[in-house]
CSV table of C-alpha atoms and ligand atoms in Angstrom, one decimal:
chain,number,residue,atom,x,y,z
A,1,MET,CA,11.7,-16.3,-20.6
A,2,THR,CA,11.9,-18.4,-17.7
A,3,ARG,CA,9.0,-20.8,-16.8
A,4,THR,CA,8.0,-22.0,-13.5
A,5,GLN,CA,4.1,-23.3,-12.1
A,6,VAL,CA,4.4,-21.2,-9.2
A,7,ALA,CA,6.0,-18.1,-9.0
A,8,ILE,CA,6.7,-17.4,-5.1
A,9,ILE,CA,7.3,-13.5,-4.2
A,10,GLY,CA,8.7,-13.2,-1.1
A,11,ALA,CA,11.4,-15.1,0.9
A,12,GLY,CA,10.4,-14.9,4.5
A,13,PRO,CA,8.9,-17.8,6.6
A,14,SER,CA,5.9,-18.0,4.0
A,15,GLY,CA,7.4,-18.1,0.6
A,16,LEU,CA,10.3,-20.7,2.2
A,17,LEU,CA,7.7,-22.8,3.6
A,18,LEU,CA,5.5,-22.8,0.9
A,19,GLY,CA,8.4,-23.3,-1.7
A,20,GLN,CA,9.6,-26.2,0.5
A,21,LEU,CA,6.1,-27.9,0.4
A,22,LEU,CA,5.0,-27.5,-2.9
A,23,HIS,CA,9.2,-29.0,-3.6
A,24,LYS,CA,7.7,-32.1,-1.6
A,25,ALA,CA,4.7,-32.3,-4.0
A,26,GLY,CA,6.9,-32.4,-6.9
A,27,ILE,CA,5.7,-28.6,-7.7
A,28,ASP,CA,8.3,-26.6,-9.6
A,29,ASN,CA,8.2,-22.9,-7.9
A,30,ILE,CA,10.9,-19.9,-8.0
A,31,ILE,CA,11.4,-17.3,-5.4
A,32,VAL,CA,11.9,-14.2,-6.1
A,33,GLU,CA,13.1,-11.9,-3.1
A,34,ARG,CA,13.7,-8.3,-2.7
A,35,GLN,CA,16.6,-8.4,-0.2
A,36,THR,CA,19.8,-10.5,0.1
A,37,GLY,CA,19.7,-13.7,2.2
A,38,GLU,CA,21.6,-12.4,4.9
A,39,TYR,CA,19.2,-8.9,5.7
A,40,VAL,CA,16.4,-11.4,5.8
A,41,LEU,CA,18.2,-13.6,8.0
A,42,GLY,CA,19.2,-10.2,10.0
A,43,ARG,CA,15.8,-9.6,10.8
A,44,ILE,CA,15.1,-10.6,14.7
A,45,ARG,CA,11.2,-11.4,14.9
A,46,ALA,CA,8.7,-13.9,16.2
A,47,GLY,CA,10.0,-16.6,18.7
A,48,ILE,CA,6.9,-19.0,19.5
A,49,LEU,CA,5.7,-22.0,17.1
A,50,GLU,CA,2.7,-23.3,17.2
A,51,GLN,CA,2.5,-27.4,16.8
A,52,ILE,CA,0.8,-27.4,13.2
A,53,THR,CA,4.1,-25.1,12.2
A,54,THR,CA,6.4,-27.2,14.4
A,55,ASP,CA,4.6,-30.0,12.5
A,56,LEU,CA,4.4,-28.8,9.2
A,57,LEU,CA,8.5,-27.8,9.6
A,58,ARG,CA,9.1,-31.5,10.3
A,59,GLU,CA,6.8,-32.6,7.3
A,60,VAL,CA,9.1,-30.7,4.6
A,61,GLY,CA,12.2,-32.1,6.2
A,62,VAL,CA,13.4,-29.3,8.5
A,63,GLY,CA,12.9,-30.2,11.8
A,64,THR,CA,16.3,-31.5,13.1
A,65,ARG,CA,17.2,-28.6,14.6
A,66,LEU,CA,14.0,-27.8,16.0
A,67,ASP,CA,13.8,-30.4,17.3
A,68,ALA,CA,17.1,-30.5,19.3
A,69,GLU,CA,17.3,-26.5,20.2
A,70,GLY,CA,13.9,-25.4,20.2
A,71,THR,CA,12.3,-25.2,24.1
A,72,VAL,CA,9.1,-26.4,24.4
A,73,HIS,CA,6.6,-24.5,26.5
A,74,HIS,CA,3.9,-26.3,28.8
A,75,SER,CA,2.5,-23.0,30.5
A,76,ILE,CA,2.5,-19.5,30.1
A,77,GLU,CA,2.7,-16.7,33.3
A,78,LEU,CA,0.5,-14.1,33.5
A,79,VAL,CA,1.6,-11.1,35.9
A,80,PHE,CA,-0.3,-8.5,36.9
A,81,ALA,CA,-1.1,-6.5,40.4
A,82,GLY,CA,2.4,-7.7,41.7
A,83,THR,CA,1.6,-11.1,41.4
A,84,ARG,CA,1.9,-14.1,39.4
A,85,HIS,CA,0.2,-16.9,38.0
A,86,ALA,CA,0.6,-19.9,35.3
A,87,ILE,CA,-1.7,-21.2,33.0
A,88,ASP,CA,-1.0,-24.9,32.5
A,89,VAL,CA,-2.1,-24.5,28.7
A,90,HIS,CA,-0.2,-28.4,28.3
A,91,GLY,CA,-2.9,-29.6,30.4
A,92,LEU,CA,-5.8,-27.4,29.6
A,93,THR,CA,-5.7,-27.9,25.8
A,94,ASN,CA,-5.2,-32.3,26.4
A,95,GLY,CA,-1.3,-32.1,26.1
A,96,GLN,CA,-0.4,-29.4,23.4
A,97,VAL,CA,2.3,-26.9,23.4
A,98,VAL,CA,4.3,-24.1,22.2
A,99,THR,CA,8.2,-24.4,21.4
A,100,ALA,CA,10.5,-21.3,21.1
A,101,TYR,CA,12.1,-21.5,18.0
A,102,GLY,CA,13.7,-18.2,16.4
A,103,GLN,CA,12.1,-16.8,13.1
A,104,THR,CA,15.5,-16.2,12.3
A,105,GLU,CA,16.2,-20.4,12.9
A,106,MET,CA,13.1,-21.3,11.2
A,107,THR,CA,14.4,-19.3,8.4
A,108,ARG,CA,17.8,-20.1,8.4
A,109,ASP,CA,17.1,-23.9,8.0
A,110,LEU,CA,14.6,-23.5,5.5
A,111,MET,CA,16.8,-21.8,3.3
A,112,ALA,CA,19.6,-24.3,3.8
A,113,ALA,CA,16.9,-26.8,2.7
A,114,ARG,CA,16.2,-25.1,-0.3
A,115,SER,CA,20.1,-24.5,-1.5
A,116,GLY,CA,20.6,-28.1,-0.2
A,117,ALA,CA,17.8,-29.4,-3.3
A,118,SER,CA,18.8,-27.3,-5.7
A,119,LEU,CA,15.8,-24.5,-5.8
A,120,PRO,CA,15.9,-21.5,-7.9
A,121,THR,CA,15.6,-18.5,-5.7
A,122,VAL,CA,16.5,-14.8,-6.9
A,123,TYR,CA,18.0,-12.6,-4.3
A,124,GLU,CA,18.2,-9.0,-4.6
A,125,ALA,CA,15.4,-9.0,-7.0
A,126,ALA,CA,14.7,-5.1,-7.8
A,127,ASP,CA,11.6,-3.4,-9.1
A,128,VAL,CA,9.3,-6.7,-9.0
A,129,GLU,CA,6.0,-6.5,-10.9
A,130,VAL,CA,3.3,-9.3,-10.7
A,131,LEU,CA,1.3,-9.1,-14.2
A,132,ASP,CA,-2.0,-10.6,-16.0
A,133,TYR,CA,-2.8,-12.5,-13.0
A,134,ASP,CA,-6.2,-11.6,-14.1
A,135,GLY,CA,-5.9,-14.2,-16.9
A,136,ASP,CA,-4.2,-17.4,-17.8
A,137,LYS,CA,-0.5,-16.4,-18.1
A,138,PRO,CA,0.7,-14.8,-14.8
A,139,ARG,CA,4.0,-13.2,-15.6
A,140,VAL,CA,6.4,-11.9,-12.8
A,141,ARG,CA,9.3,-9.3,-14.1
A,142,TYR,CA,12.3,-8.0,-11.6
A,143,ARG,CA,15.4,-5.9,-12.5
A,144,LYS,CA,18.7,-7.8,-11.8
A,145,ASP,CA,22.0,-6.7,-12.3
A,146,GLY,CA,21.0,-3.9,-15.0
A,147,GLN,CA,19.0,-6.5,-16.7
A,148,THR,CA,14.8,-7.1,-17.2
A,149,HIS,CA,13.9,-11.0,-16.1
A,150,GLU,CA,10.4,-12.4,-16.9
A,151,ILE,CA,9.1,-15.4,-15.4
A,152,ALA,CA,6.0,-17.0,-17.0
A,153,CYS,CA,4.1,-19.0,-14.5
A,154,ASP,CA,0.6,-20.7,-13.8
A,155,PHE,CA,0.2,-18.9,-10.3
A,156,ILE,CA,1.7,-16.1,-7.9
A,157,ALA,CA,2.2,-16.4,-4.7
A,158,GLY,CA,2.3,-13.0,-2.6
A,159,CYS,CA,4.1,-14.0,0.3
A,160,ASP,CA,6.0,-10.3,0.2
A,161,GLY,CA,4.8,-9.1,3.6
A,162,PHE,CA,3.1,-6.2,5.0
A,163,HIS,CA,5.4,-3.7,2.5
A,164,GLY,CA,5.0,-5.9,-0.2
A,165,VAL,CA,4.1,-5.3,-3.9
A,166,CYS,CA,1.5,-8.2,-4.3
A,167,ARG,CA,-1.1,-6.5,-2.5
A,168,ALA,CA,-0.2,-3.4,-3.5
A,169,SER,CA,-0.5,-3.9,-7.4
A,170,VAL,CA,-4.5,-5.2,-7.1
A,171,PRO,CA,-6.9,-2.2,-8.2
A,172,LYS,CA,-8.3,-0.3,-4.7
A,173,GLY,CA,-11.9,-1.4,-6.3
A,174,SER,CA,-11.2,-4.9,-5.5
A,175,ILE,CA,-9.9,-5.3,-2.4
A,176,THR,CA,-11.1,-4.2,1.2
A,177,GLU,CA,-8.5,-3.5,4.2
A,178,PHE,CA,-9.5,-3.7,7.7
A,179,GLU,CA,-7.0,-1.8,9.8
A,180,LYS,CA,-6.7,-0.9,14.0
A,181,VAL,CA,-3.5,0.9,14.8
A,182,TYR,CA,-2.6,0.8,18.4
A,183,PRO,CA,-1.1,4.3,20.5
A,184,PHE,CA,2.1,2.5,21.5
A,185,GLY,CA,4.4,0.1,20.7
A,186,TRP,CA,7.1,-2.6,21.6
A,187,LEU,CA,10.8,-2.1,22.3
A,188,GLY,CA,12.3,-5.6,22.0
A,189,VAL,CA,16.1,-6.5,23.0
A,190,LEU,CA,17.6,-9.8,22.7
A,191,ALA,CA,20.3,-10.9,24.9
A,192,ASP,CA,22.7,-13.5,25.6
A,193,VAL,CA,21.4,-14.1,29.5
A,194,PRO,CA,19.6,-16.8,31.4
A,195,PRO,CA,16.0,-16.7,30.4
A,196,VAL,CA,14.2,-15.1,33.7
A,197,SER,CA,11.9,-18.5,33.5
A,198,PRO,CA,12.9,-21.5,31.8
A,199,HIS,CA,9.7,-23.0,31.7
A,200,ALA,CA,7.1,-20.3,30.5
A,201,ILE,CA,6.4,-16.9,28.5
A,202,VAL,CA,5.7,-14.5,30.8
A,203,TYR,CA,3.1,-11.7,29.4
A,204,ALA,CA,2.9,-8.6,32.6
A,205,ASN,CA,0.2,-5.8,32.9
A,206,SER,CA,1.5,-3.0,34.9
A,207,GLU,CA,0.8,0.5,36.0
A,208,ARG,CA,3.5,1.0,33.8
A,209,GLY,CA,2.9,-0.8,31.0
A,210,PHE,CA,3.1,-4.3,29.4
A,211,ALA,CA,6.4,-6.0,29.3
A,212,LEU,CA,7.2,-9.5,28.3
A,213,CYS,CA,9.9,-12.3,28.9
A,214,SER,CA,10.7,-15.0,26.2
A,215,MET,CA,13.6,-17.3,26.4
A,216,ARG,CA,15.1,-18.0,23.0
A,217,SER,CA,17.8,-20.8,24.2
A,218,PRO,CA,19.1,-21.3,28.1
A,219,THR,CA,21.4,-18.7,27.3
A,220,ARG,CA,19.7,-16.1,25.3
A,221,SER,CA,16.8,-14.2,25.9
A,222,ARG,CA,13.9,-11.6,24.6
A,223,TYR,CA,12.6,-9.2,26.2
A,224,TYR,CA,9.9,-6.6,25.4
A,225,VAL,CA,8.6,-3.5,26.9
A,226,GLN,CA,5.4,-1.5,25.7
A,227,CYS,CA,6.7,1.9,24.5
A,228,PRO,CA,5.4,5.4,23.1
A,229,LEU,CA,5.3,5.2,19.4
A,230,ASP,CA,7.8,8.3,19.1
A,231,ASP,CA,10.3,6.9,21.4
A,232,LYS,CA,14.1,6.1,19.3
A,233,VAL,CA,16.3,2.8,20.5
A,234,GLU,CA,18.9,5.5,21.5
A,235,ASP,CA,16.6,7.1,24.0
A,236,TRP,CA,16.6,3.6,25.8
A,237,SER,CA,20.3,2.5,27.0
A,238,ASP,CA,20.5,-0.9,28.4
A,239,GLN,CA,20.3,0.3,31.9
A,240,ARG,CA,17.4,2.3,31.5
A,241,PHE,CA,15.6,-1.1,29.5
A,242,TRP,CA,16.6,-3.4,32.6
A,243,ASP,CA,15.2,-1.0,35.0
A,244,GLU,CA,11.6,-0.2,33.2
A,245,LEU,CA,11.6,-4.7,32.9
A,246,ARG,CA,11.8,-5.0,35.9
A,247,ARG,CA,9.3,-2.3,37.6
A,248,ARG,CA,6.9,-3.7,35.4
A,249,LEU,CA,7.5,-7.5,36.8
A,250,ASP,CA,6.8,-8.9,40.2
A,251,PRO,CA,9.0,-8.3,43.1
A,252,GLU,CA,10.3,-11.8,43.5
A,253,MET,CA,10.6,-12.3,39.1
A,254,ALA,CA,12.3,-9.0,38.8
A,255,SER,CA,14.7,-9.9,41.3
A,256,ARG,CA,16.0,-13.0,39.2
A,257,VAL,CA,16.1,-11.1,36.1
A,258,ILE,CA,19.9,-11.5,34.8
A,259,THR,CA,21.1,-8.8,33.0
A,260,GLY,CA,23.6,-8.2,30.4
A,261,PRO,CA,24.4,-6.2,27.2
A,262,THR,CA,22.1,-6.5,24.7
A,263,ILE,CA,22.7,-7.5,21.0
A,264,GLU,CA,20.0,-6.2,19.1
A,265,LYS,CA,17.3,-3.7,20.2
A,266,SER,CA,14.4,-2.5,18.0
A,267,ILE,CA,10.5,-0.9,18.1
A,268,ALA,CA,8.5,-1.8,16.5
A,269,PRO,CA,4.7,-0.5,16.1
A,270,LEU,CA,1.2,-2.9,16.7
A,271,ARG,CA,-1.2,-3.1,14.6
A,272,SER,CA,-4.1,-5.1,13.6
A,273,PHE,CA,-4.7,-5.7,9.5
A,274,VAL,CA,-6.6,-7.9,7.3
A,275,ALA,CA,-6.8,-7.8,3.4
A,276,GLU,CA,-9.8,-9.0,2.0
A,277,PRO,CA,-10.5,-11.2,-0.3
A,278,MET,CA,-7.0,-13.4,-0.2
A,279,ARG,CA,-7.2,-14.1,-3.8
A,280,PHE,CA,-7.5,-12.1,-7.3
A,281,GLY,CA,-7.6,-14.8,-10.4
A,282,ARG,CA,-4.0,-16.5,-10.4
A,283,MET,CA,-2.2,-14.3,-7.7
A,284,PHE,CA,-2.7,-15.2,-4.0
A,285,LEU,CA,-1.7,-13.9,-0.5
A,286,ALA,CA,-0.2,-15.7,2.5
A,287,GLY,CA,1.2,-14.4,5.5
A,288,ASP,CA,1.7,-11.0,6.8
A,289,ALA,CA,0.8,-10.0,2.7
A,290,ALA,CA,-2.8,-10.4,3.8
A,291,HIS,CA,-2.5,-9.7,7.8
A,292,ILE,CA,-1.1,-8.3,10.4
A,293,VAL,CA,-1.5,-9.1,14.3
A,294,PRO,CA,0.1,-7.2,17.1
A,295,PRO,CA,3.0,-9.7,18.2
A,296,THR,CA,1.0,-10.3,21.9
A,297,GLY,CA,-0.7,-13.8,21.1
A,298,ALA,CA,2.4,-14.6,19.0
A,299,LYS,CA,0.2,-15.5,15.9
A,300,GLY,CA,1.6,-13.5,13.0
A,301,LEU,CA,4.1,-16.4,12.1
A,302,ASN,CA,1.9,-19.0,12.9
A,303,LEU,CA,-1.0,-17.7,10.6
A,304,ALA,CA,1.6,-17.4,7.2
A,305,ALA,CA,2.4,-21.4,8.1
A,306,SER,CA,-1.6,-22.4,7.9
A,307,ASP,CA,-2.0,-20.0,4.9
A,308,VAL,CA,0.7,-22.0,3.3
A,309,LYS,CA,-0.5,-25.4,4.5
A,310,TYR,CA,-4.0,-24.2,2.8
A,311,LEU,CA,-2.4,-22.9,-0.6
A,312,SER,CA,-0.2,-25.8,-0.9
A,313,GLY,CA,-3.4,-28.0,-0.8
A,314,ALA,CA,-5.1,-26.4,-3.2
A,315,PHE,CA,-1.9,-26.6,-5.7
A,316,ILE,CA,-1.6,-30.0,-4.7
A,317,GLU,CA,-5.0,-30.7,-5.4
A,318,TYR,CA,-5.4,-28.8,-8.9
A,319,TYR,CA,-2.0,-30.1,-10.2
A,320,ARG,CA,-2.6,-34.0,-8.7
A,321,ASP,CA,-6.7,-34.1,-8.8
A,322,LYS,CA,-7.2,-31.7,-11.4
A,323,THR,CA,-9.8,-29.8,-9.1
A,324,SER,CA,-9.6,-25.9,-8.5
A,325,ALA,CA,-11.9,-26.4,-5.4
A,326,GLY,CA,-9.1,-26.0,-3.1
A,327,ILE,CA,-8.0,-22.5,-4.8
A,328,ASP,CA,-11.4,-21.7,-4.7
A,329,SER,CA,-12.2,-21.9,-1.3
A,330,TYR,CA,-8.4,-20.5,-0.2
A,331,SER,CA,-9.5,-17.2,0.7
A,332,GLU,CA,-12.6,-18.3,2.7
A,333,ARG,CA,-10.7,-20.9,4.5
A,334,CYS,CA,-8.0,-19.0,5.4
A,335,LEU,CA,-9.7,-16.3,6.6
A,336,ARG,CA,-11.6,-17.8,9.0
A,337,ARG,CA,-8.6,-18.8,10.7
A,338,VAL,CA,-7.1,-15.2,10.4
A,339,TRP,CA,-9.6,-13.2,11.5
A,340,LYS,CA,-9.7,-15.7,15.0
A,341,ALA,CA,-6.5,-14.8,15.6
A,342,GLU,CA,-7.1,-11.5,15.0
A,343,ARG,CA,-9.6,-11.5,17.8
A,344,PHE,CA,-7.7,-13.3,19.8
A,345,SER,CA,-4.8,-11.2,19.3
A,346,TRP,CA,-6.6,-8.2,19.6
A,347,TRP,CA,-8.2,-9.5,23.1
A,348,LEU,CA,-4.5,-10.1,24.4
A,349,THR,CA,-3.5,-6.9,23.7
A,350,THR,CA,-6.0,-5.0,25.0
A,351,LEU,CA,-6.2,-6.8,28.2
A,352,MET,CA,-2.6,-6.3,28.6
A,353,HIS,CA,-1.4,-2.9,27.4
A,354,ARG,CA,-1.8,0.6,29.1
A,355,PHE,CA,-4.1,2.8,26.7
A,356,PRO,CA,-4.1,6.6,27.2
A,357,ASP,CA,-7.4,6.4,28.5
A,358,THR,CA,-6.9,3.3,30.4
A,359,GLU,CA,-6.2,5.7,33.7
A,360,GLY,CA,-7.4,4.4,37.2
A,361,PHE,CA,-10.8,2.6,36.4
A,362,GLY,CA,-8.9,0.8,33.2
A,363,GLN,CA,-6.2,-0.4,35.2
A,364,LYS,CA,-8.3,-1.9,38.1
A,365,VAL,CA,-11.2,-3.7,35.3
A,366,GLN,CA,-8.2,-4.9,33.5
A,367,GLU,CA,-7.0,-6.5,36.7
A,368,ALA,CA,-10.5,-7.8,37.5
A,369,GLU,CA,-10.8,-9.9,34.3
A,370,LEU,CA,-6.9,-10.7,34.8
A,371,ASP,CA,-8.1,-12.4,37.9
A,372,TYR,CA,-11.2,-13.9,36.4
A,373,LEU,CA,-9.0,-15.3,34.2
A,374,VAL,CA,-6.6,-16.8,36.0
A,375,ASN,CA,-9.0,-18.4,38.4
A,376,SER,CA,-11.9,-19.9,35.8
A,377,GLU,CA,-10.9,-23.1,34.0
A,378,SER,CA,-13.2,-22.0,31.0
A,379,LEU,CA,-11.7,-19.1,30.6
A,380,SER,CA,-8.1,-20.2,31.0
A,381,ARG,CA,-9.2,-22.8,28.5
A,382,SER,CA,-10.2,-20.6,25.7
A,383,LEU,CA,-7.1,-18.9,26.4
A,384,ALA,CA,-5.0,-21.7,26.6
A,385,GLU,CA,-6.4,-23.1,23.0
A,386,ASN,CA,-6.0,-20.2,21.1
A,387,TYR,CA,-2.6,-19.6,22.3
A,388,VAL,CA,-1.5,-23.1,20.8
A,389,GLY,CA,-3.3,-22.7,17.9
A,390,LEU,CA,-7.3,-23.7,16.8
A,391,PRO,CA,-7.3,-26.5,14.5
A,392,LEU,CA,-6.7,-26.4,11.0
A,393,ASN,CA,-10.1,-27.5,10.2
A,394,PHE,CA,-11.5,-25.8,13.4
A,395,GLY,CA,-15.6,-25.1,12.6
A,396,GLU,CA,-15.3,-26.8,9.1
A,397,ARG,CA,-18.1,-29.2,8.1
B,1,RFL,P1,8.0,-11.3,6.1
B,1,RFL,O1,8.5,-12.2,7.0
B,1,RFL,O2,7.9,-9.9,6.0
B,1,RFL,O3,8.7,-11.9,4.6
B,1,RFL,C1,8.4,-10.9,3.3
B,1,RFL,C2,8.8,-11.2,2.0
B,1,RFL,O4,8.8,-10.5,1.0
B,1,RFL,C3,10.2,-9.7,1.2
B,1,RFL,N1,9.6,-8.8,-0.5
B,1,RFL,C4,9.8,-9.0,-1.5
B,1,RFL,N2,10.1,-9.7,-2.6
B,1,RFL,C5,10.0,-8.9,-3.3
B,1,RFL,N3,9.4,-7.6,-4.0
B,1,RFL,C6,9.0,-7.1,-3.5
B,1,RFL,N4,8.4,-6.2,-3.7
B,1,RFL,C7,8.8,-7.9,-1.9
B,1,RFL,N5,8.8,-6.7,-0.8
B,1,RFL,C8,9.1,-7.5,0.1
B,1,RFL,C9,10.7,-8.8,2.0
B,1,RFL,O5,12.1,-8.5,2.0
B,1,RFL,C10,10.9,-10.6,2.9
B,1,RFL,O6,11.7,-11.1,3.1
B,1,RFL,O7,6.5,-12.1,5.7
B,1,RFL,P2,6.1,-14.0,5.9
B,1,RFL,O8,7.2,-14.2,5.3
B,1,RFL,O9,4.4,-13.4,5.4
B,1,RFL,O10,6.4,-13.9,7.6
B,1,RFL,C11,5.7,-13.2,8.5
B,1,RFL,C12,6.6,-13.2,9.9
B,1,RFL,O11,8.0,-12.4,9.4
B,1,RFL,C13,5.7,-12.5,10.7
B,1,RFL,O12,4.1,-12.6,10.8
B,1,RFL,C14,6.1,-12.4,12.2
B,1,RFL,O13,7.5,-12.2,11.9
B,1,RFL,C15,5.0,-11.9,13.3
B,1,RFL,N6,5.6,-12.1,14.6
B,1,RFL,C16,5.4,-13.4,15.8
B,1,RFL,N7,4.8,-14.1,14.9
B,1,RFL,C17,4.6,-15.4,15.7
B,1,RFL,O14,4.0,-16.3,15.0
B,1,RFL,N8,5.1,-15.8,16.7
B,1,RFL,C18,5.6,-14.4,17.5
B,1,RFL,O15,6.3,-14.7,18.7
B,1,RFL,C19,6.0,-13.7,16.6
B,1,RFL,N9,6.5,-12.2,17.2
B,1,RFL,C20,6.7,-11.0,15.1
B,1,RFL,C21,7.1,-11.1,16.8
B,1,RFL,C22,6.6,-9.6,14.5
B,1,RFL,C23,7.5,-9.0,15.1
B,1,RFL,N10,7.8,-7.8,14.5
B,1,RFL,C24,9.2,-6.9,14.7
B,1,RFL,C25,6.7,-7.1,13.4
B,1,RFL,C26,7.7,-10.2,16.7
B,1,RFL,C27,7.8,-8.9,16.4
B,1,RFL,C28,8.8,-7.6,17.3
B,2,PHB,C1,9.3,-13.6,21.4
B,2,PHB,O1,9.8,-14.7,21.9
B,2,PHB,O2,9.8,-13.0,20.5
B,2,PHB,C2,7.8,-13.3,21.7
B,2,PHB,C3,7.0,-14.4,22.1
B,2,PHB,C4,6.0,-14.2,22.7
B,2,PHB,C5,5.2,-13.2,22.0
B,2,PHB,C6,5.7,-12.6,20.9
B,2,PHB,C7,7.4,-12.1,20.7
B,2,PHB,O3,3.7,-13.1,22.3
């Protein structure tokens, strides 16, 4: 049987970042991942990193490419009722910014750092099981190459995403789940075309539904439009996508959209979800394994980063200072921050999307709220400070 201090399930952003933070603190860890590394890298997802997340990446030594290739955004733009308004995020938050850097790129950098330091990662681990985390000697069991393997550890970190095995292994009576499923999805495309706005991320409310324009680099763009949940990617030719996107923007911006062949197209459902608590004996959930936000607020990946910051701190305190205070407060600390991001993401989703009952009145109320928001410094600041991410110790005494 192999032994390690922390067995991490999942090599997504939370598992990889946690592994790196622990390694920097001299804590052994093994990552067990169901997929291949290429598969993990093939998932096109998030793009917007809060300063907390970029600081963590630099802290673990993977900031070089981020600093060279990431694009710093000082503002976001809101489009509604055929007009466009900038929110000066930088100015409203004492100089804070967000950085556009694809989740794929961040994952690639973390994987390279991990293999560069010869840290163990088991890819293509089948039938992963988390065992005995209620007691003192947790274990992880999996199958690979026709054989059963076991890892003995002090702690298990469940970084295995929404469909992972860790949360699913907890008895139903010990966990409470809160969920809201939205009656629409996002159709996203990636294309090697210059972004419509190199300076801002554009969020559009329109009578035809929501649209989002995000730059990944000066030559690569990510666009989304709200679509019915039962739509299939095959229903959306490139031409149909670009036409629909333009119809949802203000006329001047629509005329500036540069189109081209798409290199990825996918539909994602929108969901809010929180599981409480995030600790079960010696097993800790982090990232999407514990909570999901609709992507409107760009918070999912950033919450994964703040969870593992708290969790690595708790493990460091346990091994170095011989105290379990951080471990004991992990769930409560995370959930406080998680629920604020849940609230923000739900609010922005509700404000920007067309719901089945939006109709004339609902549309007018959304436009009135947006008009109030862009003209009220206090509301604009509230949006901006949530967008860049609340401080890690926000509200703590
Ligand atoms: P992940 O990325 O799902 O990784 C979990 C890993 O665990 C593996 N796994 C298992 N391994 C072993 N045994 C098992 N039984 C396993 N089951 C699963 C999986 O293969 C996988 O490799 O979770 P993690 O690390 O917590 O990271 C979370 C982020 O991926 C997620 O929150 C973001 O992508 C959300 N998100 C966004 N977040 C942002 O902060 N900013 C954004 O701009 C943003 N945009 C987005 C998004 C998510 C989107 N989609 C498709 C859901 C845009 C979209 C469209
Ligand atoms: C992205 O670039 O994929 C992106 C940007 C902002 C969001 C969600 C996704 O709110």
